[in-house]
Amino acid sequence: MKPEEQAREQIDKQLQKAGWLVVNRDEVSPQYAAVAVREELLQGNREADYLLLLYGKAVGIIEAKRADIKLNAPEVISQAESYTHLMLPNRPCWERPLPVVLLANGQQIFYKNAHDPYSSGFVVKPRFPRPYDLQRQIPVIRDVIANKPQQEFALLPPLLPKGLRDCQYQAISAYEDSLRSGEKRALIVLATGAGKTFTACNIVYRLISSTSAIHRVLFLVDRNNLGDAALRAFQAFENKDGEHPFSDSYGVEQLRSVEQLQTSNAVFISTIQRLYSILSGLSCSDVEALDEGAGDDFSQLDQENSTPEQGLSQSGSDKAKHMATMDEPQIGLPEQPNLPCNAFDLIIIDECHRSIYSTWRQVLDYFGQHAYMLGLTATPIELTKQFFHNNVVANYTLNRSIEDGINVPPVVYRIKTELTEHGGQIKEGEQVHVTSNYTGKTQVKKAETEVEFSGKDLNRSIIAPDQIRTIMQAYKEAVFRDLYPERKADFDSLPKTLIFAKDERHAKEIVEIAKEVFKRPENDQHFAQRITYSVGNSNQLIQEFRNKKDFRIAVTVTLVATGTDVPPLETLMFLTDVRSNVLYQQMKGRGVRTISDDHLREVTPNAEHKDRFVIVDAIGVTEKEKTVPQVGGKHQAMMTLERLLEELSRGVVSDDLMLQLAYKLTTIANKGDPDELAVLHKMSPQLHLIEFAQRIIDACEQETLPPFVDSNEPNTERKALLALLLDDIPARKKLIEIAKGYFKELPEQKDQLLYAGFSQEEAADRVHLFEQSLEELAEEEPMFQRLKDNAAQVEDLSVSGLEELNEILRRKITNFSVPQLWKDYALLLQAQSDANYNAAAAAAAAVATTGVAANEADIGINEVAGSEHVKQKRMVIMLNPANEDETDAPTNALQLTRFAWHHTAQLVSLANNTRLIQLFNLWCGQTQNDLPMDDEHKNWYRSLAQYIAINGAIMSPRELRELNADLFRQLYQDFGAEVNRPIESLNNFLLRA
């Protein structure tokens, strides 16, 4: 390469690094805002080495020289300055002559700006000026842009896809387009594992480095552990120019005080609570008290099915119900905020599906007067979209990420027990450990009466340790039998398992029972552990769960439910129900992360790779409808009974609070623990909750009380009405205790396993999709039409033909997996067999009792059960994980298609040892008169049969010679030119018959 070319190559890179798009003069497009044009034509048939265009108008020229030429030579300067006067008359320019002149040789850069008040000559620069540098320095451009703030973002350099996933590239591009169009708020939806924080780092770097609109960024989270993760991500992020880490160039730190904003740091990370603490001057503990949201007095009562107005008059119930609901309260702004509204230019709200945009709406709107706002989430709800003005610039779903191989798909393994499915009974005299949620005290009692409980009461208000034990035992037995049969059974290498518990108490119980079931020594403190807010350094525990071999089971409530990455995680177990679809999708997202085989084996030595994760559903969470928050919905009042009684006892006896009290008392009367309500009645015989609540409602509704003005008035009649309860302190405390509920542990209650297996619903969906896709392929692909018509040609069944078959299926069906479909067919056939057996048994019993079949369906079942069709019963012979040839055989896809089209009643791999021996022996018997069948020849044929059964048809003797020269030589010696006879015979028998 010539010296001139070397210099130009280096100059091109320097310009690109400064944010200029370098193009030839025949490649200029109006869509480019900042362009360096090579060899631009000037007057007098001259050419500028580079012409700089901003918004389509020329602003400066660059004179390029070899590295050995001195840039401050008079002739070089004279030549460059003369070019600023030679723009063609029809070329748009910001000024004539051009105000900017640059000299460059790949080693040095000299710069002159006619509008620089501090210098009239050339100055040495370490790099080329960025487009927005010139925009600020040229008055005419600055004045134009001042009236079009979105034009700031037009100067962003072209985004290069290198180093970015497609979804990240599209998200960044779309967000920048949104900024250029003048939108102040935008939402990016990226599936878990798609790299939301990395995408944010790229956005922040590009906006800070290439525009003058963004100087200070706030990255907002609502949990400290997410803030720590974001800080690490920004510190690890490397600039695209490769010169300095981002944090070295621009500064990143967690926001803790107002004073930090006086520094030059560009990115601050904070929780919303910490931000409000700084804004208001309140302590963090005071802010957390504002945001505690612990307003549900009836957490242990069944709110979904309760009828709080039961026992009230109809008109009174409506009013009580209305008064007991209100819009979700918001955190208000302080009168004198400690931070100005323009403290940040861009606020990125991480995990923005949460309530920070509703509870904290006023705080965000305050900063939103100036700042741009960008939301990041994997699971948006309507409220989220509304806050961001429905400007969803990217929507990359979990299913898309699985299709693209960024994440792995889930399979569901269902465990059902008697207690979980049907509930049980607390029998009279049974020992019960009763713990008050209010006092924390536990009493051991014997049940005085028989009480029934439902399956949904388990792990909410009742724990039956044997239920957890039964589930854990079922998981232990299934993990290497059903879930990961290809792995060596070694519980020290149990797949990393995350269990979701109802609460802290439940989590503790699960940990202890897990250790018991997996027979861990008493001193083993690592195998199963809680990761909850009460166990100390949760970040450290998450790190250990991610990296340590001896930490196999983690039990959490919500701490690891969202925003936490543990790539080696392979099993999620639900021991608590999840009603929120957003929370469920976030929980599910914990298992989708991909991981390299080497890294997986570092923590799970018996694993080969992670191509899926397993949801162990022990309570039916995958089968239930989920709730989605609705715009404009109402929320139950957050004031607790405890707080409500405090307000009323201090004289705040308004209609609103009195009616809320009536609502709560009615709920307690209808849903509270009967034994504890009996204790309350003994304490205060005159206090009948329903009657007392009705008197309050009648008084408020009929307006028999003097109106409430404020608590400074006597309010004598109102206080007299409430005195029965407010003056009885022991009754008040007992009421609060009943409202907060009780937790009952049933150590004597026994459970039993009903079912453990893969989800029939998911299996049915996958099988339906497979069979539907086969029908579509039969119309689109001649090969599949021939397979459907049972007229496949040998070419279709060859090695290349079967490779094509598998490739088409993978292309047609997302996450196509032969082993998974094999299991799905087995599961569905077993379920069908069980149903047929039960139906046939019921029909037989009916006939035996009455002499008449119950209905035609029963007759049909009996006929099938007693007919010749039993010989043709569809069945699946499972793939043998110990036989690699069998599990990976390309011919397995052929067998699946034949089974789906009912060409065969038995789904079995041709490479199955038993099946192959049967077929081979049958072939030998049928061809013994046509081919020699001594032991030596049989050994040769057996080798041919094994290859064909695994890989597909051998198309020619030449192909056989390439595969196995010795075998070809032996057969050729015996058959000569007819060597194809045994090959064709085995092809037809094994693959076409």
mmCIF file of C-alpha atoms in Angstrom, residues 67-350:
data_model
loop_
_atom_site.group_PDB
_atom_site.id
_atom_site.type_symbol
_atom_site.label_atom_id
_atom_site.label_comp_id
_atom_site.label_asym_id
_atom_site.label_seq_id
_atom_site.Cartn_x
_atom_site.Cartn_y
_atom_site.Cartn_z
ATOM 1 C CA ALA A 67 2.613 10.888 7.025
ATOM 2 C CA ASP A 68 6.046 12.249 6.072
ATOM 3 C CA ILE A 69 4.722 15.666 4.982
ATOM 4 C CA LYS A 70 4.714 18.443 7.576
ATOM 5 C CA LEU A 71 1.257 19.896 7.945
ATOM 6 C CA ASN A 72 2.459 23.335 9.009
ATOM 7 C CA ALA A 73 4.332 23.859 5.742
ATOM 8 C CA PRO A 74 3.183 27.170 4.173
ATOM 9 C CA GLU A 75 2.294 25.581 0.841
ATOM 10 C CA VAL A 76 0.079 22.976 2.565
ATOM 11 C CA ILE A 77 -1.765 25.640 4.563
ATOM 12 C CA SER A 78 -2.163 27.875 1.504
ATOM 13 C CA GLN A 79 -3.568 25.041 -0.589
ATOM 14 C CA ALA A 80 -6.084 24.035 2.062
ATOM 15 C CA GLU A 81 -7.295 27.570 2.749
ATOM 16 C CA SER A 82 -7.732 28.274 -0.953
ATOM 17 C CA TYR A 83 -10.136 25.322 -1.227
ATOM 18 C CA THR A 84 -12.586 26.973 1.188
ATOM 19 C CA HIS A 85 -13.243 29.591 -1.540
ATOM 20 C CA LEU A 86 -13.724 27.091 -4.384
ATOM 21 C CA MET A 87 -17.099 25.496 -3.620
ATOM 22 C CA LEU A 88 -19.192 25.026 -6.766
ATOM 23 C CA PRO A 89 -21.923 27.677 -7.054
ATOM 24 C CA ASN A 90 -24.736 25.118 -6.897
ATOM 25 C CA ARG A 91 -23.461 23.373 -3.753
ATOM 26 C CA PRO A 92 -25.316 24.293 -0.533
ATOM 27 C CA CYS A 93 -23.003 25.728 2.125
ATOM 28 C CA TRP A 94 -23.502 27.086 5.613
ATOM 29 C CA GLU A 95 -21.100 29.938 4.797
ATOM 30 C CA ARG A 96 -18.899 31.023 1.920
ATOM 31 C CA PRO A 97 -15.971 30.701 2.253
ATOM 32 C CA LEU A 98 -16.223 27.554 4.371
ATOM 33 C CA PRO A 99 -15.440 28.356 8.018
ATOM 34 C CA VAL A 100 -13.573 25.122 8.923
ATOM 35 C CA VAL A 101 -10.216 23.909 7.557
ATOM 36 C CA LEU A 102 -8.437 20.733 8.659
ATOM 37 C CA LEU A 103 -5.041 19.284 7.759
ATOM 38 C CA ALA A 104 -4.342 15.604 8.405
ATOM 39 C CA ASN A 105 -1.708 12.986 7.589
ATOM 40 C CA GLY A 106 -2.872 10.060 9.693
ATOM 41 C CA GLN A 107 -0.500 11.074 12.486
ATOM 42 C CA GLN A 108 -1.440 14.697 13.229
ATOM 43 C CA ILE A 109 -4.535 16.875 12.875
ATOM 44 C CA PHE A 110 -4.393 20.667 12.452
ATOM 45 C CA TYR A 111 -7.645 22.589 12.913
ATOM 46 C CA LYS A 112 -8.802 26.116 12.120
ATOM 47 C CA ASN A 113 -12.254 27.582 12.702
ATOM 48 C CA ALA A 114 -13.034 31.077 11.418
ATOM 49 C CA HIS A 115 -15.430 31.535 14.370
ATOM 50 C CA ASP A 116 -12.952 30.614 17.106
ATOM 51 C CA PRO A 117 -12.625 33.752 19.268
ATOM 52 C CA TYR A 118 -9.423 32.486 20.856
ATOM 53 C CA SER A 119 -7.398 31.604 17.784
ATOM 54 C CA SER A 120 -7.099 32.905 14.250
ATOM 55 C CA GLY A 121 -4.650 30.221 13.140
ATOM 56 C CA PHE A 122 -4.306 26.447 13.133
ATOM 57 C CA VAL A 123 -4.184 24.471 16.399
ATOM 58 C CA VAL A 124 -3.167 20.849 16.908
ATOM 59 C CA LYS A 125 -6.033 18.547 17.900
ATOM 60 C CA PRO A 126 -5.882 14.988 19.247
ATOM 61 C CA ARG A 127 -8.844 13.996 17.065
ATOM 62 C CA PHE A 128 -11.201 15.339 14.430
ATOM 63 C CA PRO A 129 -14.015 17.556 15.726
ATOM 64 C CA ARG A 130 -17.256 15.689 16.262
ATOM 65 C CA PRO A 131 -20.272 16.818 14.248
ATOM 66 C CA TYR A 132 -21.946 18.357 17.251
ATOM 67 C CA ASP A 133 -18.717 20.217 18.132
ATOM 68 C CA LEU A 134 -18.988 22.072 14.824
ATOM 69 C CA GLN A 135 -22.720 22.517 15.325
ATOM 70 C CA ARG A 136 -22.050 24.397 18.584
ATOM 71 C CA GLN A 137 -19.100 26.387 17.186
ATOM 72 C CA ILE A 138 -20.708 27.695 13.968
ATOM 73 C CA PRO A 139 -23.232 30.409 14.942
ATOM 74 C CA VAL A 140 -25.512 29.996 11.925
ATOM 75 C CA ILE A 141 -25.903 26.258 12.580
ATOM 76 C CA ARG A 142 -26.305 26.782 16.315
ATOM 77 C CA ASP A 143 -29.132 29.265 15.748
ATOM 78 C CA VAL A 144 -31.020 26.923 13.428
ATOM 79 C CA ILE A 145 -30.714 23.948 15.795
ATOM 80 C CA ALA A 146 -31.799 26.020 18.802
ATOM 81 C CA ASN A 147 -35.309 26.025 17.330
ATOM 82 C CA LYS A 148 -35.231 22.296 16.504
ATOM 83 C CA PRO A 149 -33.910 20.437 19.568
ATOM 84 C CA GLN A 150 -34.574 17.019 18.035
ATOM 85 C CA GLN A 151 -32.038 17.892 15.348
ATOM 86 C CA GLU A 152 -29.387 17.227 18.009
ATOM 87 C CA PHE A 153 -29.974 13.533 17.468
ATOM 88 C CA ALA A 154 -29.637 13.715 13.687
ATOM 89 C CA LEU A 155 -25.867 13.930 14.189
ATOM 90 C CA LEU A 156 -25.645 10.516 15.813
ATOM 91 C CA PRO A 157 -23.172 8.484 13.773
ATOM 92 C CA PRO A 158 -24.496 5.484 11.831
ATOM 93 C CA LEU A 159 -24.951 2.526 14.131
ATOM 94 C CA LEU A 160 -22.704 -0.380 13.198
ATOM 95 C CA PRO A 161 -24.156 -3.849 13.843
ATOM 96 C CA LYS A 162 -20.800 -5.328 14.837
ATOM 97 C CA GLY A 163 -20.888 -6.570 18.420
ATOM 98 C CA LEU A 164 -24.672 -6.257 18.689
ATOM 99 C CA ARG A 165 -27.417 -8.819 18.467
ATOM 100 C CA ASP A 166 -30.039 -8.076 15.840
ATOM 101 C CA CYS A 167 -32.620 -7.261 18.511
ATOM 102 C CA GLN A 168 -30.199 -4.832 20.206
ATOM 103 C CA TYR A 169 -29.290 -3.179 16.916
ATOM 104 C CA GLN A 170 -32.955 -2.736 16.018
ATOM 105 C CA ALA A 171 -33.847 -1.409 19.485
ATOM 106 C CA ILE A 172 -31.059 1.189 19.488
ATOM 107 C CA SER A 173 -31.831 2.268 15.911
ATOM 108 C CA ALA A 174 -35.553 2.578 16.632
ATOM 109 C CA TYR A 175 -34.954 4.581 19.804
ATOM 110 C CA GLU A 176 -32.679 7.008 17.999
ATOM 111 C CA ASP A 177 -35.307 7.403 15.272
ATOM 112 C CA SER A 178 -37.812 8.165 18.035
ATOM 113 C CA LEU A 179 -35.526 10.863 19.450
ATOM 114 C CA ARG A 180 -35.063 12.364 16.001
ATOM 115 C CA SER A 181 -38.839 12.545 15.588
ATOM 116 C CA GLY A 182 -39.132 14.587 18.793
ATOM 117 C CA GLU A 183 -40.540 11.945 21.176
ATOM 118 C CA LYS A 184 -39.604 12.551 24.815
ATOM 119 C CA ARG A 185 -40.631 9.120 26.142
ATOM 120 C CA ALA A 186 -40.103 5.672 24.685
ATOM 121 C CA LEU A 187 -40.333 2.036 25.750
ATOM 122 C CA ILE A 188 -38.009 -0.797 24.731
ATOM 123 C CA VAL A 189 -39.300 -4.316 25.284
ATOM 124 C CA LEU A 190 -36.531 -6.903 25.212
ATOM 125 C CA ALA A 191 -36.940 -10.475 26.392
ATOM 126 C CA THR A 192 -35.046 -11.638 29.440
ATOM 127 C CA GLY A 193 -31.560 -12.613 28.328
ATOM 128 C CA ALA A 194 -31.608 -10.368 25.261
ATOM 129 C CA GLY A 195 -29.314 -7.799 26.910
ATOM 130 C CA LYS A 196 -31.391 -4.838 28.116
ATOM 131 C CA THR A 197 -28.610 -3.291 30.200
ATOM 132 C CA PHE A 198 -26.006 -3.754 27.463
ATOM 133 C CA THR A 199 -28.419 -2.079 25.048
ATOM 134 C CA ALA A 200 -28.817 0.788 27.508
ATOM 135 C CA CYS A 201 -25.033 1.145 27.812
ATOM 136 C CA ASN A 202 -24.738 1.506 24.039
ATOM 137 C CA ILE A 203 -27.536 4.077 23.930
ATOM 138 C CA VAL A 204 -25.993 6.141 26.727
ATOM 139 C CA TYR A 205 -22.524 6.045 25.165
ATOM 140 C CA ARG A 206 -23.769 7.145 21.759
ATOM 141 C CA LEU A 207 -25.915 9.972 23.150
ATOM 142 C CA ILE A 208 -23.233 11.319 25.493
ATOM 143 C CA SER A 209 -20.344 11.010 23.063
ATOM 144 C CA SER A 210 -22.093 12.243 19.924
ATOM 145 C CA THR A 211 -24.680 14.847 20.979
ATOM 146 C CA SER A 212 -24.776 17.939 23.148
ATOM 147 C CA ALA A 213 -28.329 17.162 24.324
ATOM 148 C CA ILE A 214 -27.369 14.517 26.877
ATOM 149 C CA HIS A 215 -24.804 15.271 29.580
ATOM 150 C CA ARG A 216 -26.123 13.501 32.679
ATOM 151 C CA VAL A 217 -28.025 10.200 32.791
ATOM 152 C CA LEU A 218 -29.958 8.603 35.650
ATOM 153 C CA PHE A 219 -30.328 4.840 35.513
ATOM 154 C CA LEU A 220 -33.275 4.156 37.794
ATOM 155 C CA VAL A 221 -33.995 0.843 39.510
ATOM 156 C CA ASP A 222 -36.251 -0.165 42.389
ATOM 157 C CA ARG A 223 -33.972 -2.689 44.098
ATOM 158 C CA ASN A 224 -30.449 -2.327 45.367
ATOM 159 C CA ASN A 225 -29.250 -5.597 43.832
ATOM 160 C CA LEU A 226 -30.392 -4.390 40.396
ATOM 161 C CA GLY A 227 -28.488 -1.160 40.963
ATOM 162 C CA ASP A 228 -25.334 -3.113 41.789
ATOM 163 C CA ALA A 229 -25.757 -5.181 38.616
ATOM 164 C CA ALA A 230 -26.245 -2.034 36.507
ATOM 165 C CA LEU A 231 -23.118 -0.435 38.002
ATOM 166 C CA ARG A 232 -21.064 -3.502 37.102
ATOM 167 C CA ALA A 233 -22.495 -3.492 33.568
ATOM 168 C CA PHE A 234 -21.579 0.165 32.940
ATOM 169 C CA GLN A 235 -18.116 -0.322 34.459
ATOM 170 C CA ALA A 236 -17.496 -3.332 32.204
ATOM 171 C CA PHE A 237 -18.846 -1.651 29.075
ATOM 172 C CA GLU A 238 -16.154 -0.796 26.513
ATOM 173 C CA ASN A 239 -16.461 2.078 24.077
ATOM 174 C CA LYS A 240 -16.707 1.198 20.426
ATOM 175 C CA ASP A 241 -13.606 3.313 19.784
ATOM 176 C CA GLY A 242 -11.664 0.948 22.031
ATOM 177 C CA GLU A 243 -9.597 3.750 23.525
ATOM 178 C CA HIS A 244 -10.892 3.857 27.097
ATOM 179 C CA PRO A 245 -13.515 1.992 29.165
ATOM 180 C CA PHE A 246 -16.754 3.932 29.325
ATOM 181 C CA SER A 247 -16.535 4.526 33.080
ATOM 182 C CA ASP A 248 -13.016 5.964 32.721
ATOM 183 C CA SER A 249 -14.113 8.386 30.032
ATOM 184 C CA TYR A 250 -17.416 9.551 31.452
ATOM 185 C CA GLY A 251 -17.709 8.410 35.074
ATOM 186 C CA VAL A 252 -20.330 6.103 36.577
ATOM 187 C CA GLU A 253 -21.394 5.912 40.222
ATOM 188 C CA GLN A 254 -24.328 5.201 42.478
ATOM 189 C CA LEU A 255 -26.237 8.300 43.508
ATOM 190 C CA ARG A 256 -26.101 8.969 47.249
ATOM 191 C CA SER A 257 -26.130 12.755 47.692
ATOM 192 C CA VAL A 258 -26.871 16.074 46.013
ATOM 193 C CA GLU A 259 -23.171 16.950 46.064
ATOM 194 C CA GLN A 260 -22.322 14.165 43.632
ATOM 195 C CA LEU A 261 -24.137 16.036 40.884
ATOM 196 C CA GLN A 262 -21.443 18.691 41.056
ATOM 197 C CA THR A 263 -18.908 16.189 39.705
ATOM 198 C CA SER A 264 -18.207 15.507 36.043
ATOM 199 C CA ASN A 265 -19.642 11.998 36.180
ATOM 200 C CA ALA A 266 -22.138 11.313 33.426
ATOM 201 C CA VAL A 267 -24.119 8.311 34.688
ATOM 202 C CA PHE A 268 -25.739 7.924 38.090
ATOM 203 C CA ILE A 269 -27.494 4.785 39.281
ATOM 204 C CA SER A 270 -30.144 4.910 41.965
ATOM 205 C CA THR A 271 -33.229 3.278 43.362
ATOM 206 C CA ILE A 272 -36.389 5.344 43.121
ATOM 207 C CA GLN A 273 -36.489 5.417 46.930
ATOM 208 C CA ARG A 274 -32.954 6.788 47.177
ATOM 209 C CA LEU A 275 -33.744 9.425 44.557
ATOM 210 C CA TYR A 276 -36.761 10.572 46.548
ATOM 211 C CA SER A 277 -34.714 10.587 49.731
ATOM 212 C CA ILE A 278 -32.259 13.030 48.116
ATOM 213 C CA LEU A 279 -35.058 15.047 46.520
ATOM 214 C CA SER A 280 -37.009 15.431 49.767
ATOM 215 C CA GLY A 281 -34.313 15.365 52.424
ATOM 216 C CA LEU A 282 -36.019 12.446 54.163
ATOM 217 C CA SER A 283 -34.033 9.466 55.360
ATOM 218 C CA CYS A 284 -34.186 6.294 53.290
ATOM 219 C CA SER A 285 -36.009 4.478 56.088
ATOM 220 C CA ASP A 286 -38.717 7.163 56.095
ATOM 221 C CA VAL A 287 -39.066 6.888 52.330
ATOM 222 C CA GLU A 288 -39.313 3.109 52.525
ATOM 223 C CA ALA A 289 -42.078 3.516 55.102
ATOM 224 C CA LEU A 290 -43.972 5.672 52.600
ATOM 225 C CA ASP A 291 -43.540 3.004 49.950
ATOM 226 C CA GLU A 292 -43.999 -0.100 52.056
ATOM 227 C CA GLY A 293 -47.339 -0.963 50.456
ATOM 228 C CA ALA A 294 -48.060 -3.349 53.304
ATOM 229 C CA GLY A 295 -51.682 -2.354 53.405
ATOM 230 C CA ASP A 296 -53.411 -5.704 53.085
ATOM 231 C CA ASP A 297 -54.689 -6.600 56.521
ATOM 232 C CA PHE A 298 -56.106 -9.801 55.161
ATOM 233 C CA SER A 299 -53.035 -11.350 53.584
ATOM 234 C CA GLN A 300 -53.939 -14.719 55.049
ATOM 235 C CA LEU A 301 -57.611 -14.493 54.044
ATOM 236 C CA ASP A 302 -58.943 -15.475 50.666
ATOM 237 C CA GLN A 303 -59.512 -12.072 49.123
ATOM 238 C CA GLU A 304 -60.339 -13.362 45.669
ATOM 239 C CA ASN A 305 -63.427 -15.232 46.796
ATOM 240 C CA SER A 306 -64.398 -13.260 49.873
ATOM 241 C CA THR A 307 -67.628 -11.302 49.984
ATOM 242 C CA PRO A 308 -66.881 -8.562 52.497
ATOM 243 C CA GLU A 309 -70.353 -7.088 52.304
ATOM 244 C CA GLN A 310 -72.042 -10.351 53.322
ATOM 245 C CA GLY A 311 -74.384 -9.659 56.260
ATOM 246 C CA LEU A 312 -74.772 -5.949 55.410
ATOM 247 C CA SER A 313 -77.814 -4.281 53.939
ATOM 248 C CA GLN A 314 -77.629 -3.967 50.158
ATOM 249 C CA SER A 315 -77.435 -0.198 50.037
ATOM 250 C CA GLY A 316 -74.981 -0.145 52.892
ATOM 251 C CA SER A 317 -72.787 -2.780 51.257
ATOM 252 C CA ASP A 318 -72.505 -0.765 48.050
ATOM 253 C CA LYS A 319 -71.428 2.303 49.938
ATOM 254 C CA ALA A 320 -68.998 0.369 52.081
ATOM 255 C CA LYS A 321 -67.539 -1.284 49.047
ATOM 256 C CA HIS A 322 -67.159 2.071 47.306
ATOM 257 C CA MET A 323 -65.591 3.745 50.290
ATOM 258 C CA ALA A 324 -63.159 0.857 50.759
ATOM 259 C CA THR A 325 -61.609 1.357 47.358
ATOM 260 C CA MET A 326 -59.617 4.239 46.055
ATOM 261 C CA ASP A 327 -57.081 5.109 43.402
ATOM 262 C CA GLU A 328 -53.632 3.839 44.177
ATOM 263 C CA PRO A 329 -51.914 6.510 46.303
ATOM 264 C CA GLN A 330 -48.958 8.331 44.873
ATOM 265 C CA ILE A 331 -45.856 9.678 46.547
ATOM 266 C CA GLY A 332 -46.117 13.467 46.382
ATOM 267 C CA LEU A 333 -43.421 16.008 45.630
ATOM 268 C CA PRO A 334 -41.772 17.885 48.505
ATOM 269 C CA GLU A 335 -42.583 21.581 48.664
ATOM 270 C CA GLN A 336 -38.959 22.554 48.078
ATOM 271 C CA PRO A 337 -37.179 19.819 46.091
ATOM 272 C CA ASN A 338 -33.440 19.522 46.702
ATOM 273 C CA LEU A 339 -32.829 18.723 43.039
ATOM 274 C CA PRO A 340 -33.826 20.883 40.066
ATOM 275 C CA CYS A 341 -36.093 19.318 37.467
ATOM 276 C CA ASN A 342 -33.249 19.543 34.927
ATOM 277 C CA ALA A 343 -30.824 17.559 37.093
ATOM 278 C CA PHE A 344 -30.834 14.781 34.467
ATOM 279 C CA ASP A 345 -31.093 14.866 30.696
ATOM 280 C CA LEU A 346 -32.053 11.223 30.266
ATOM 281 C CA ILE A 347 -33.699 8.886 32.767
ATOM 282 C CA ILE A 348 -33.630 5.173 31.977
ATOM 283 C CA ILE A 349 -36.181 3.245 34.058
ATOM 284 C CA ASP A 350 -35.136 -0.390 34.370
#
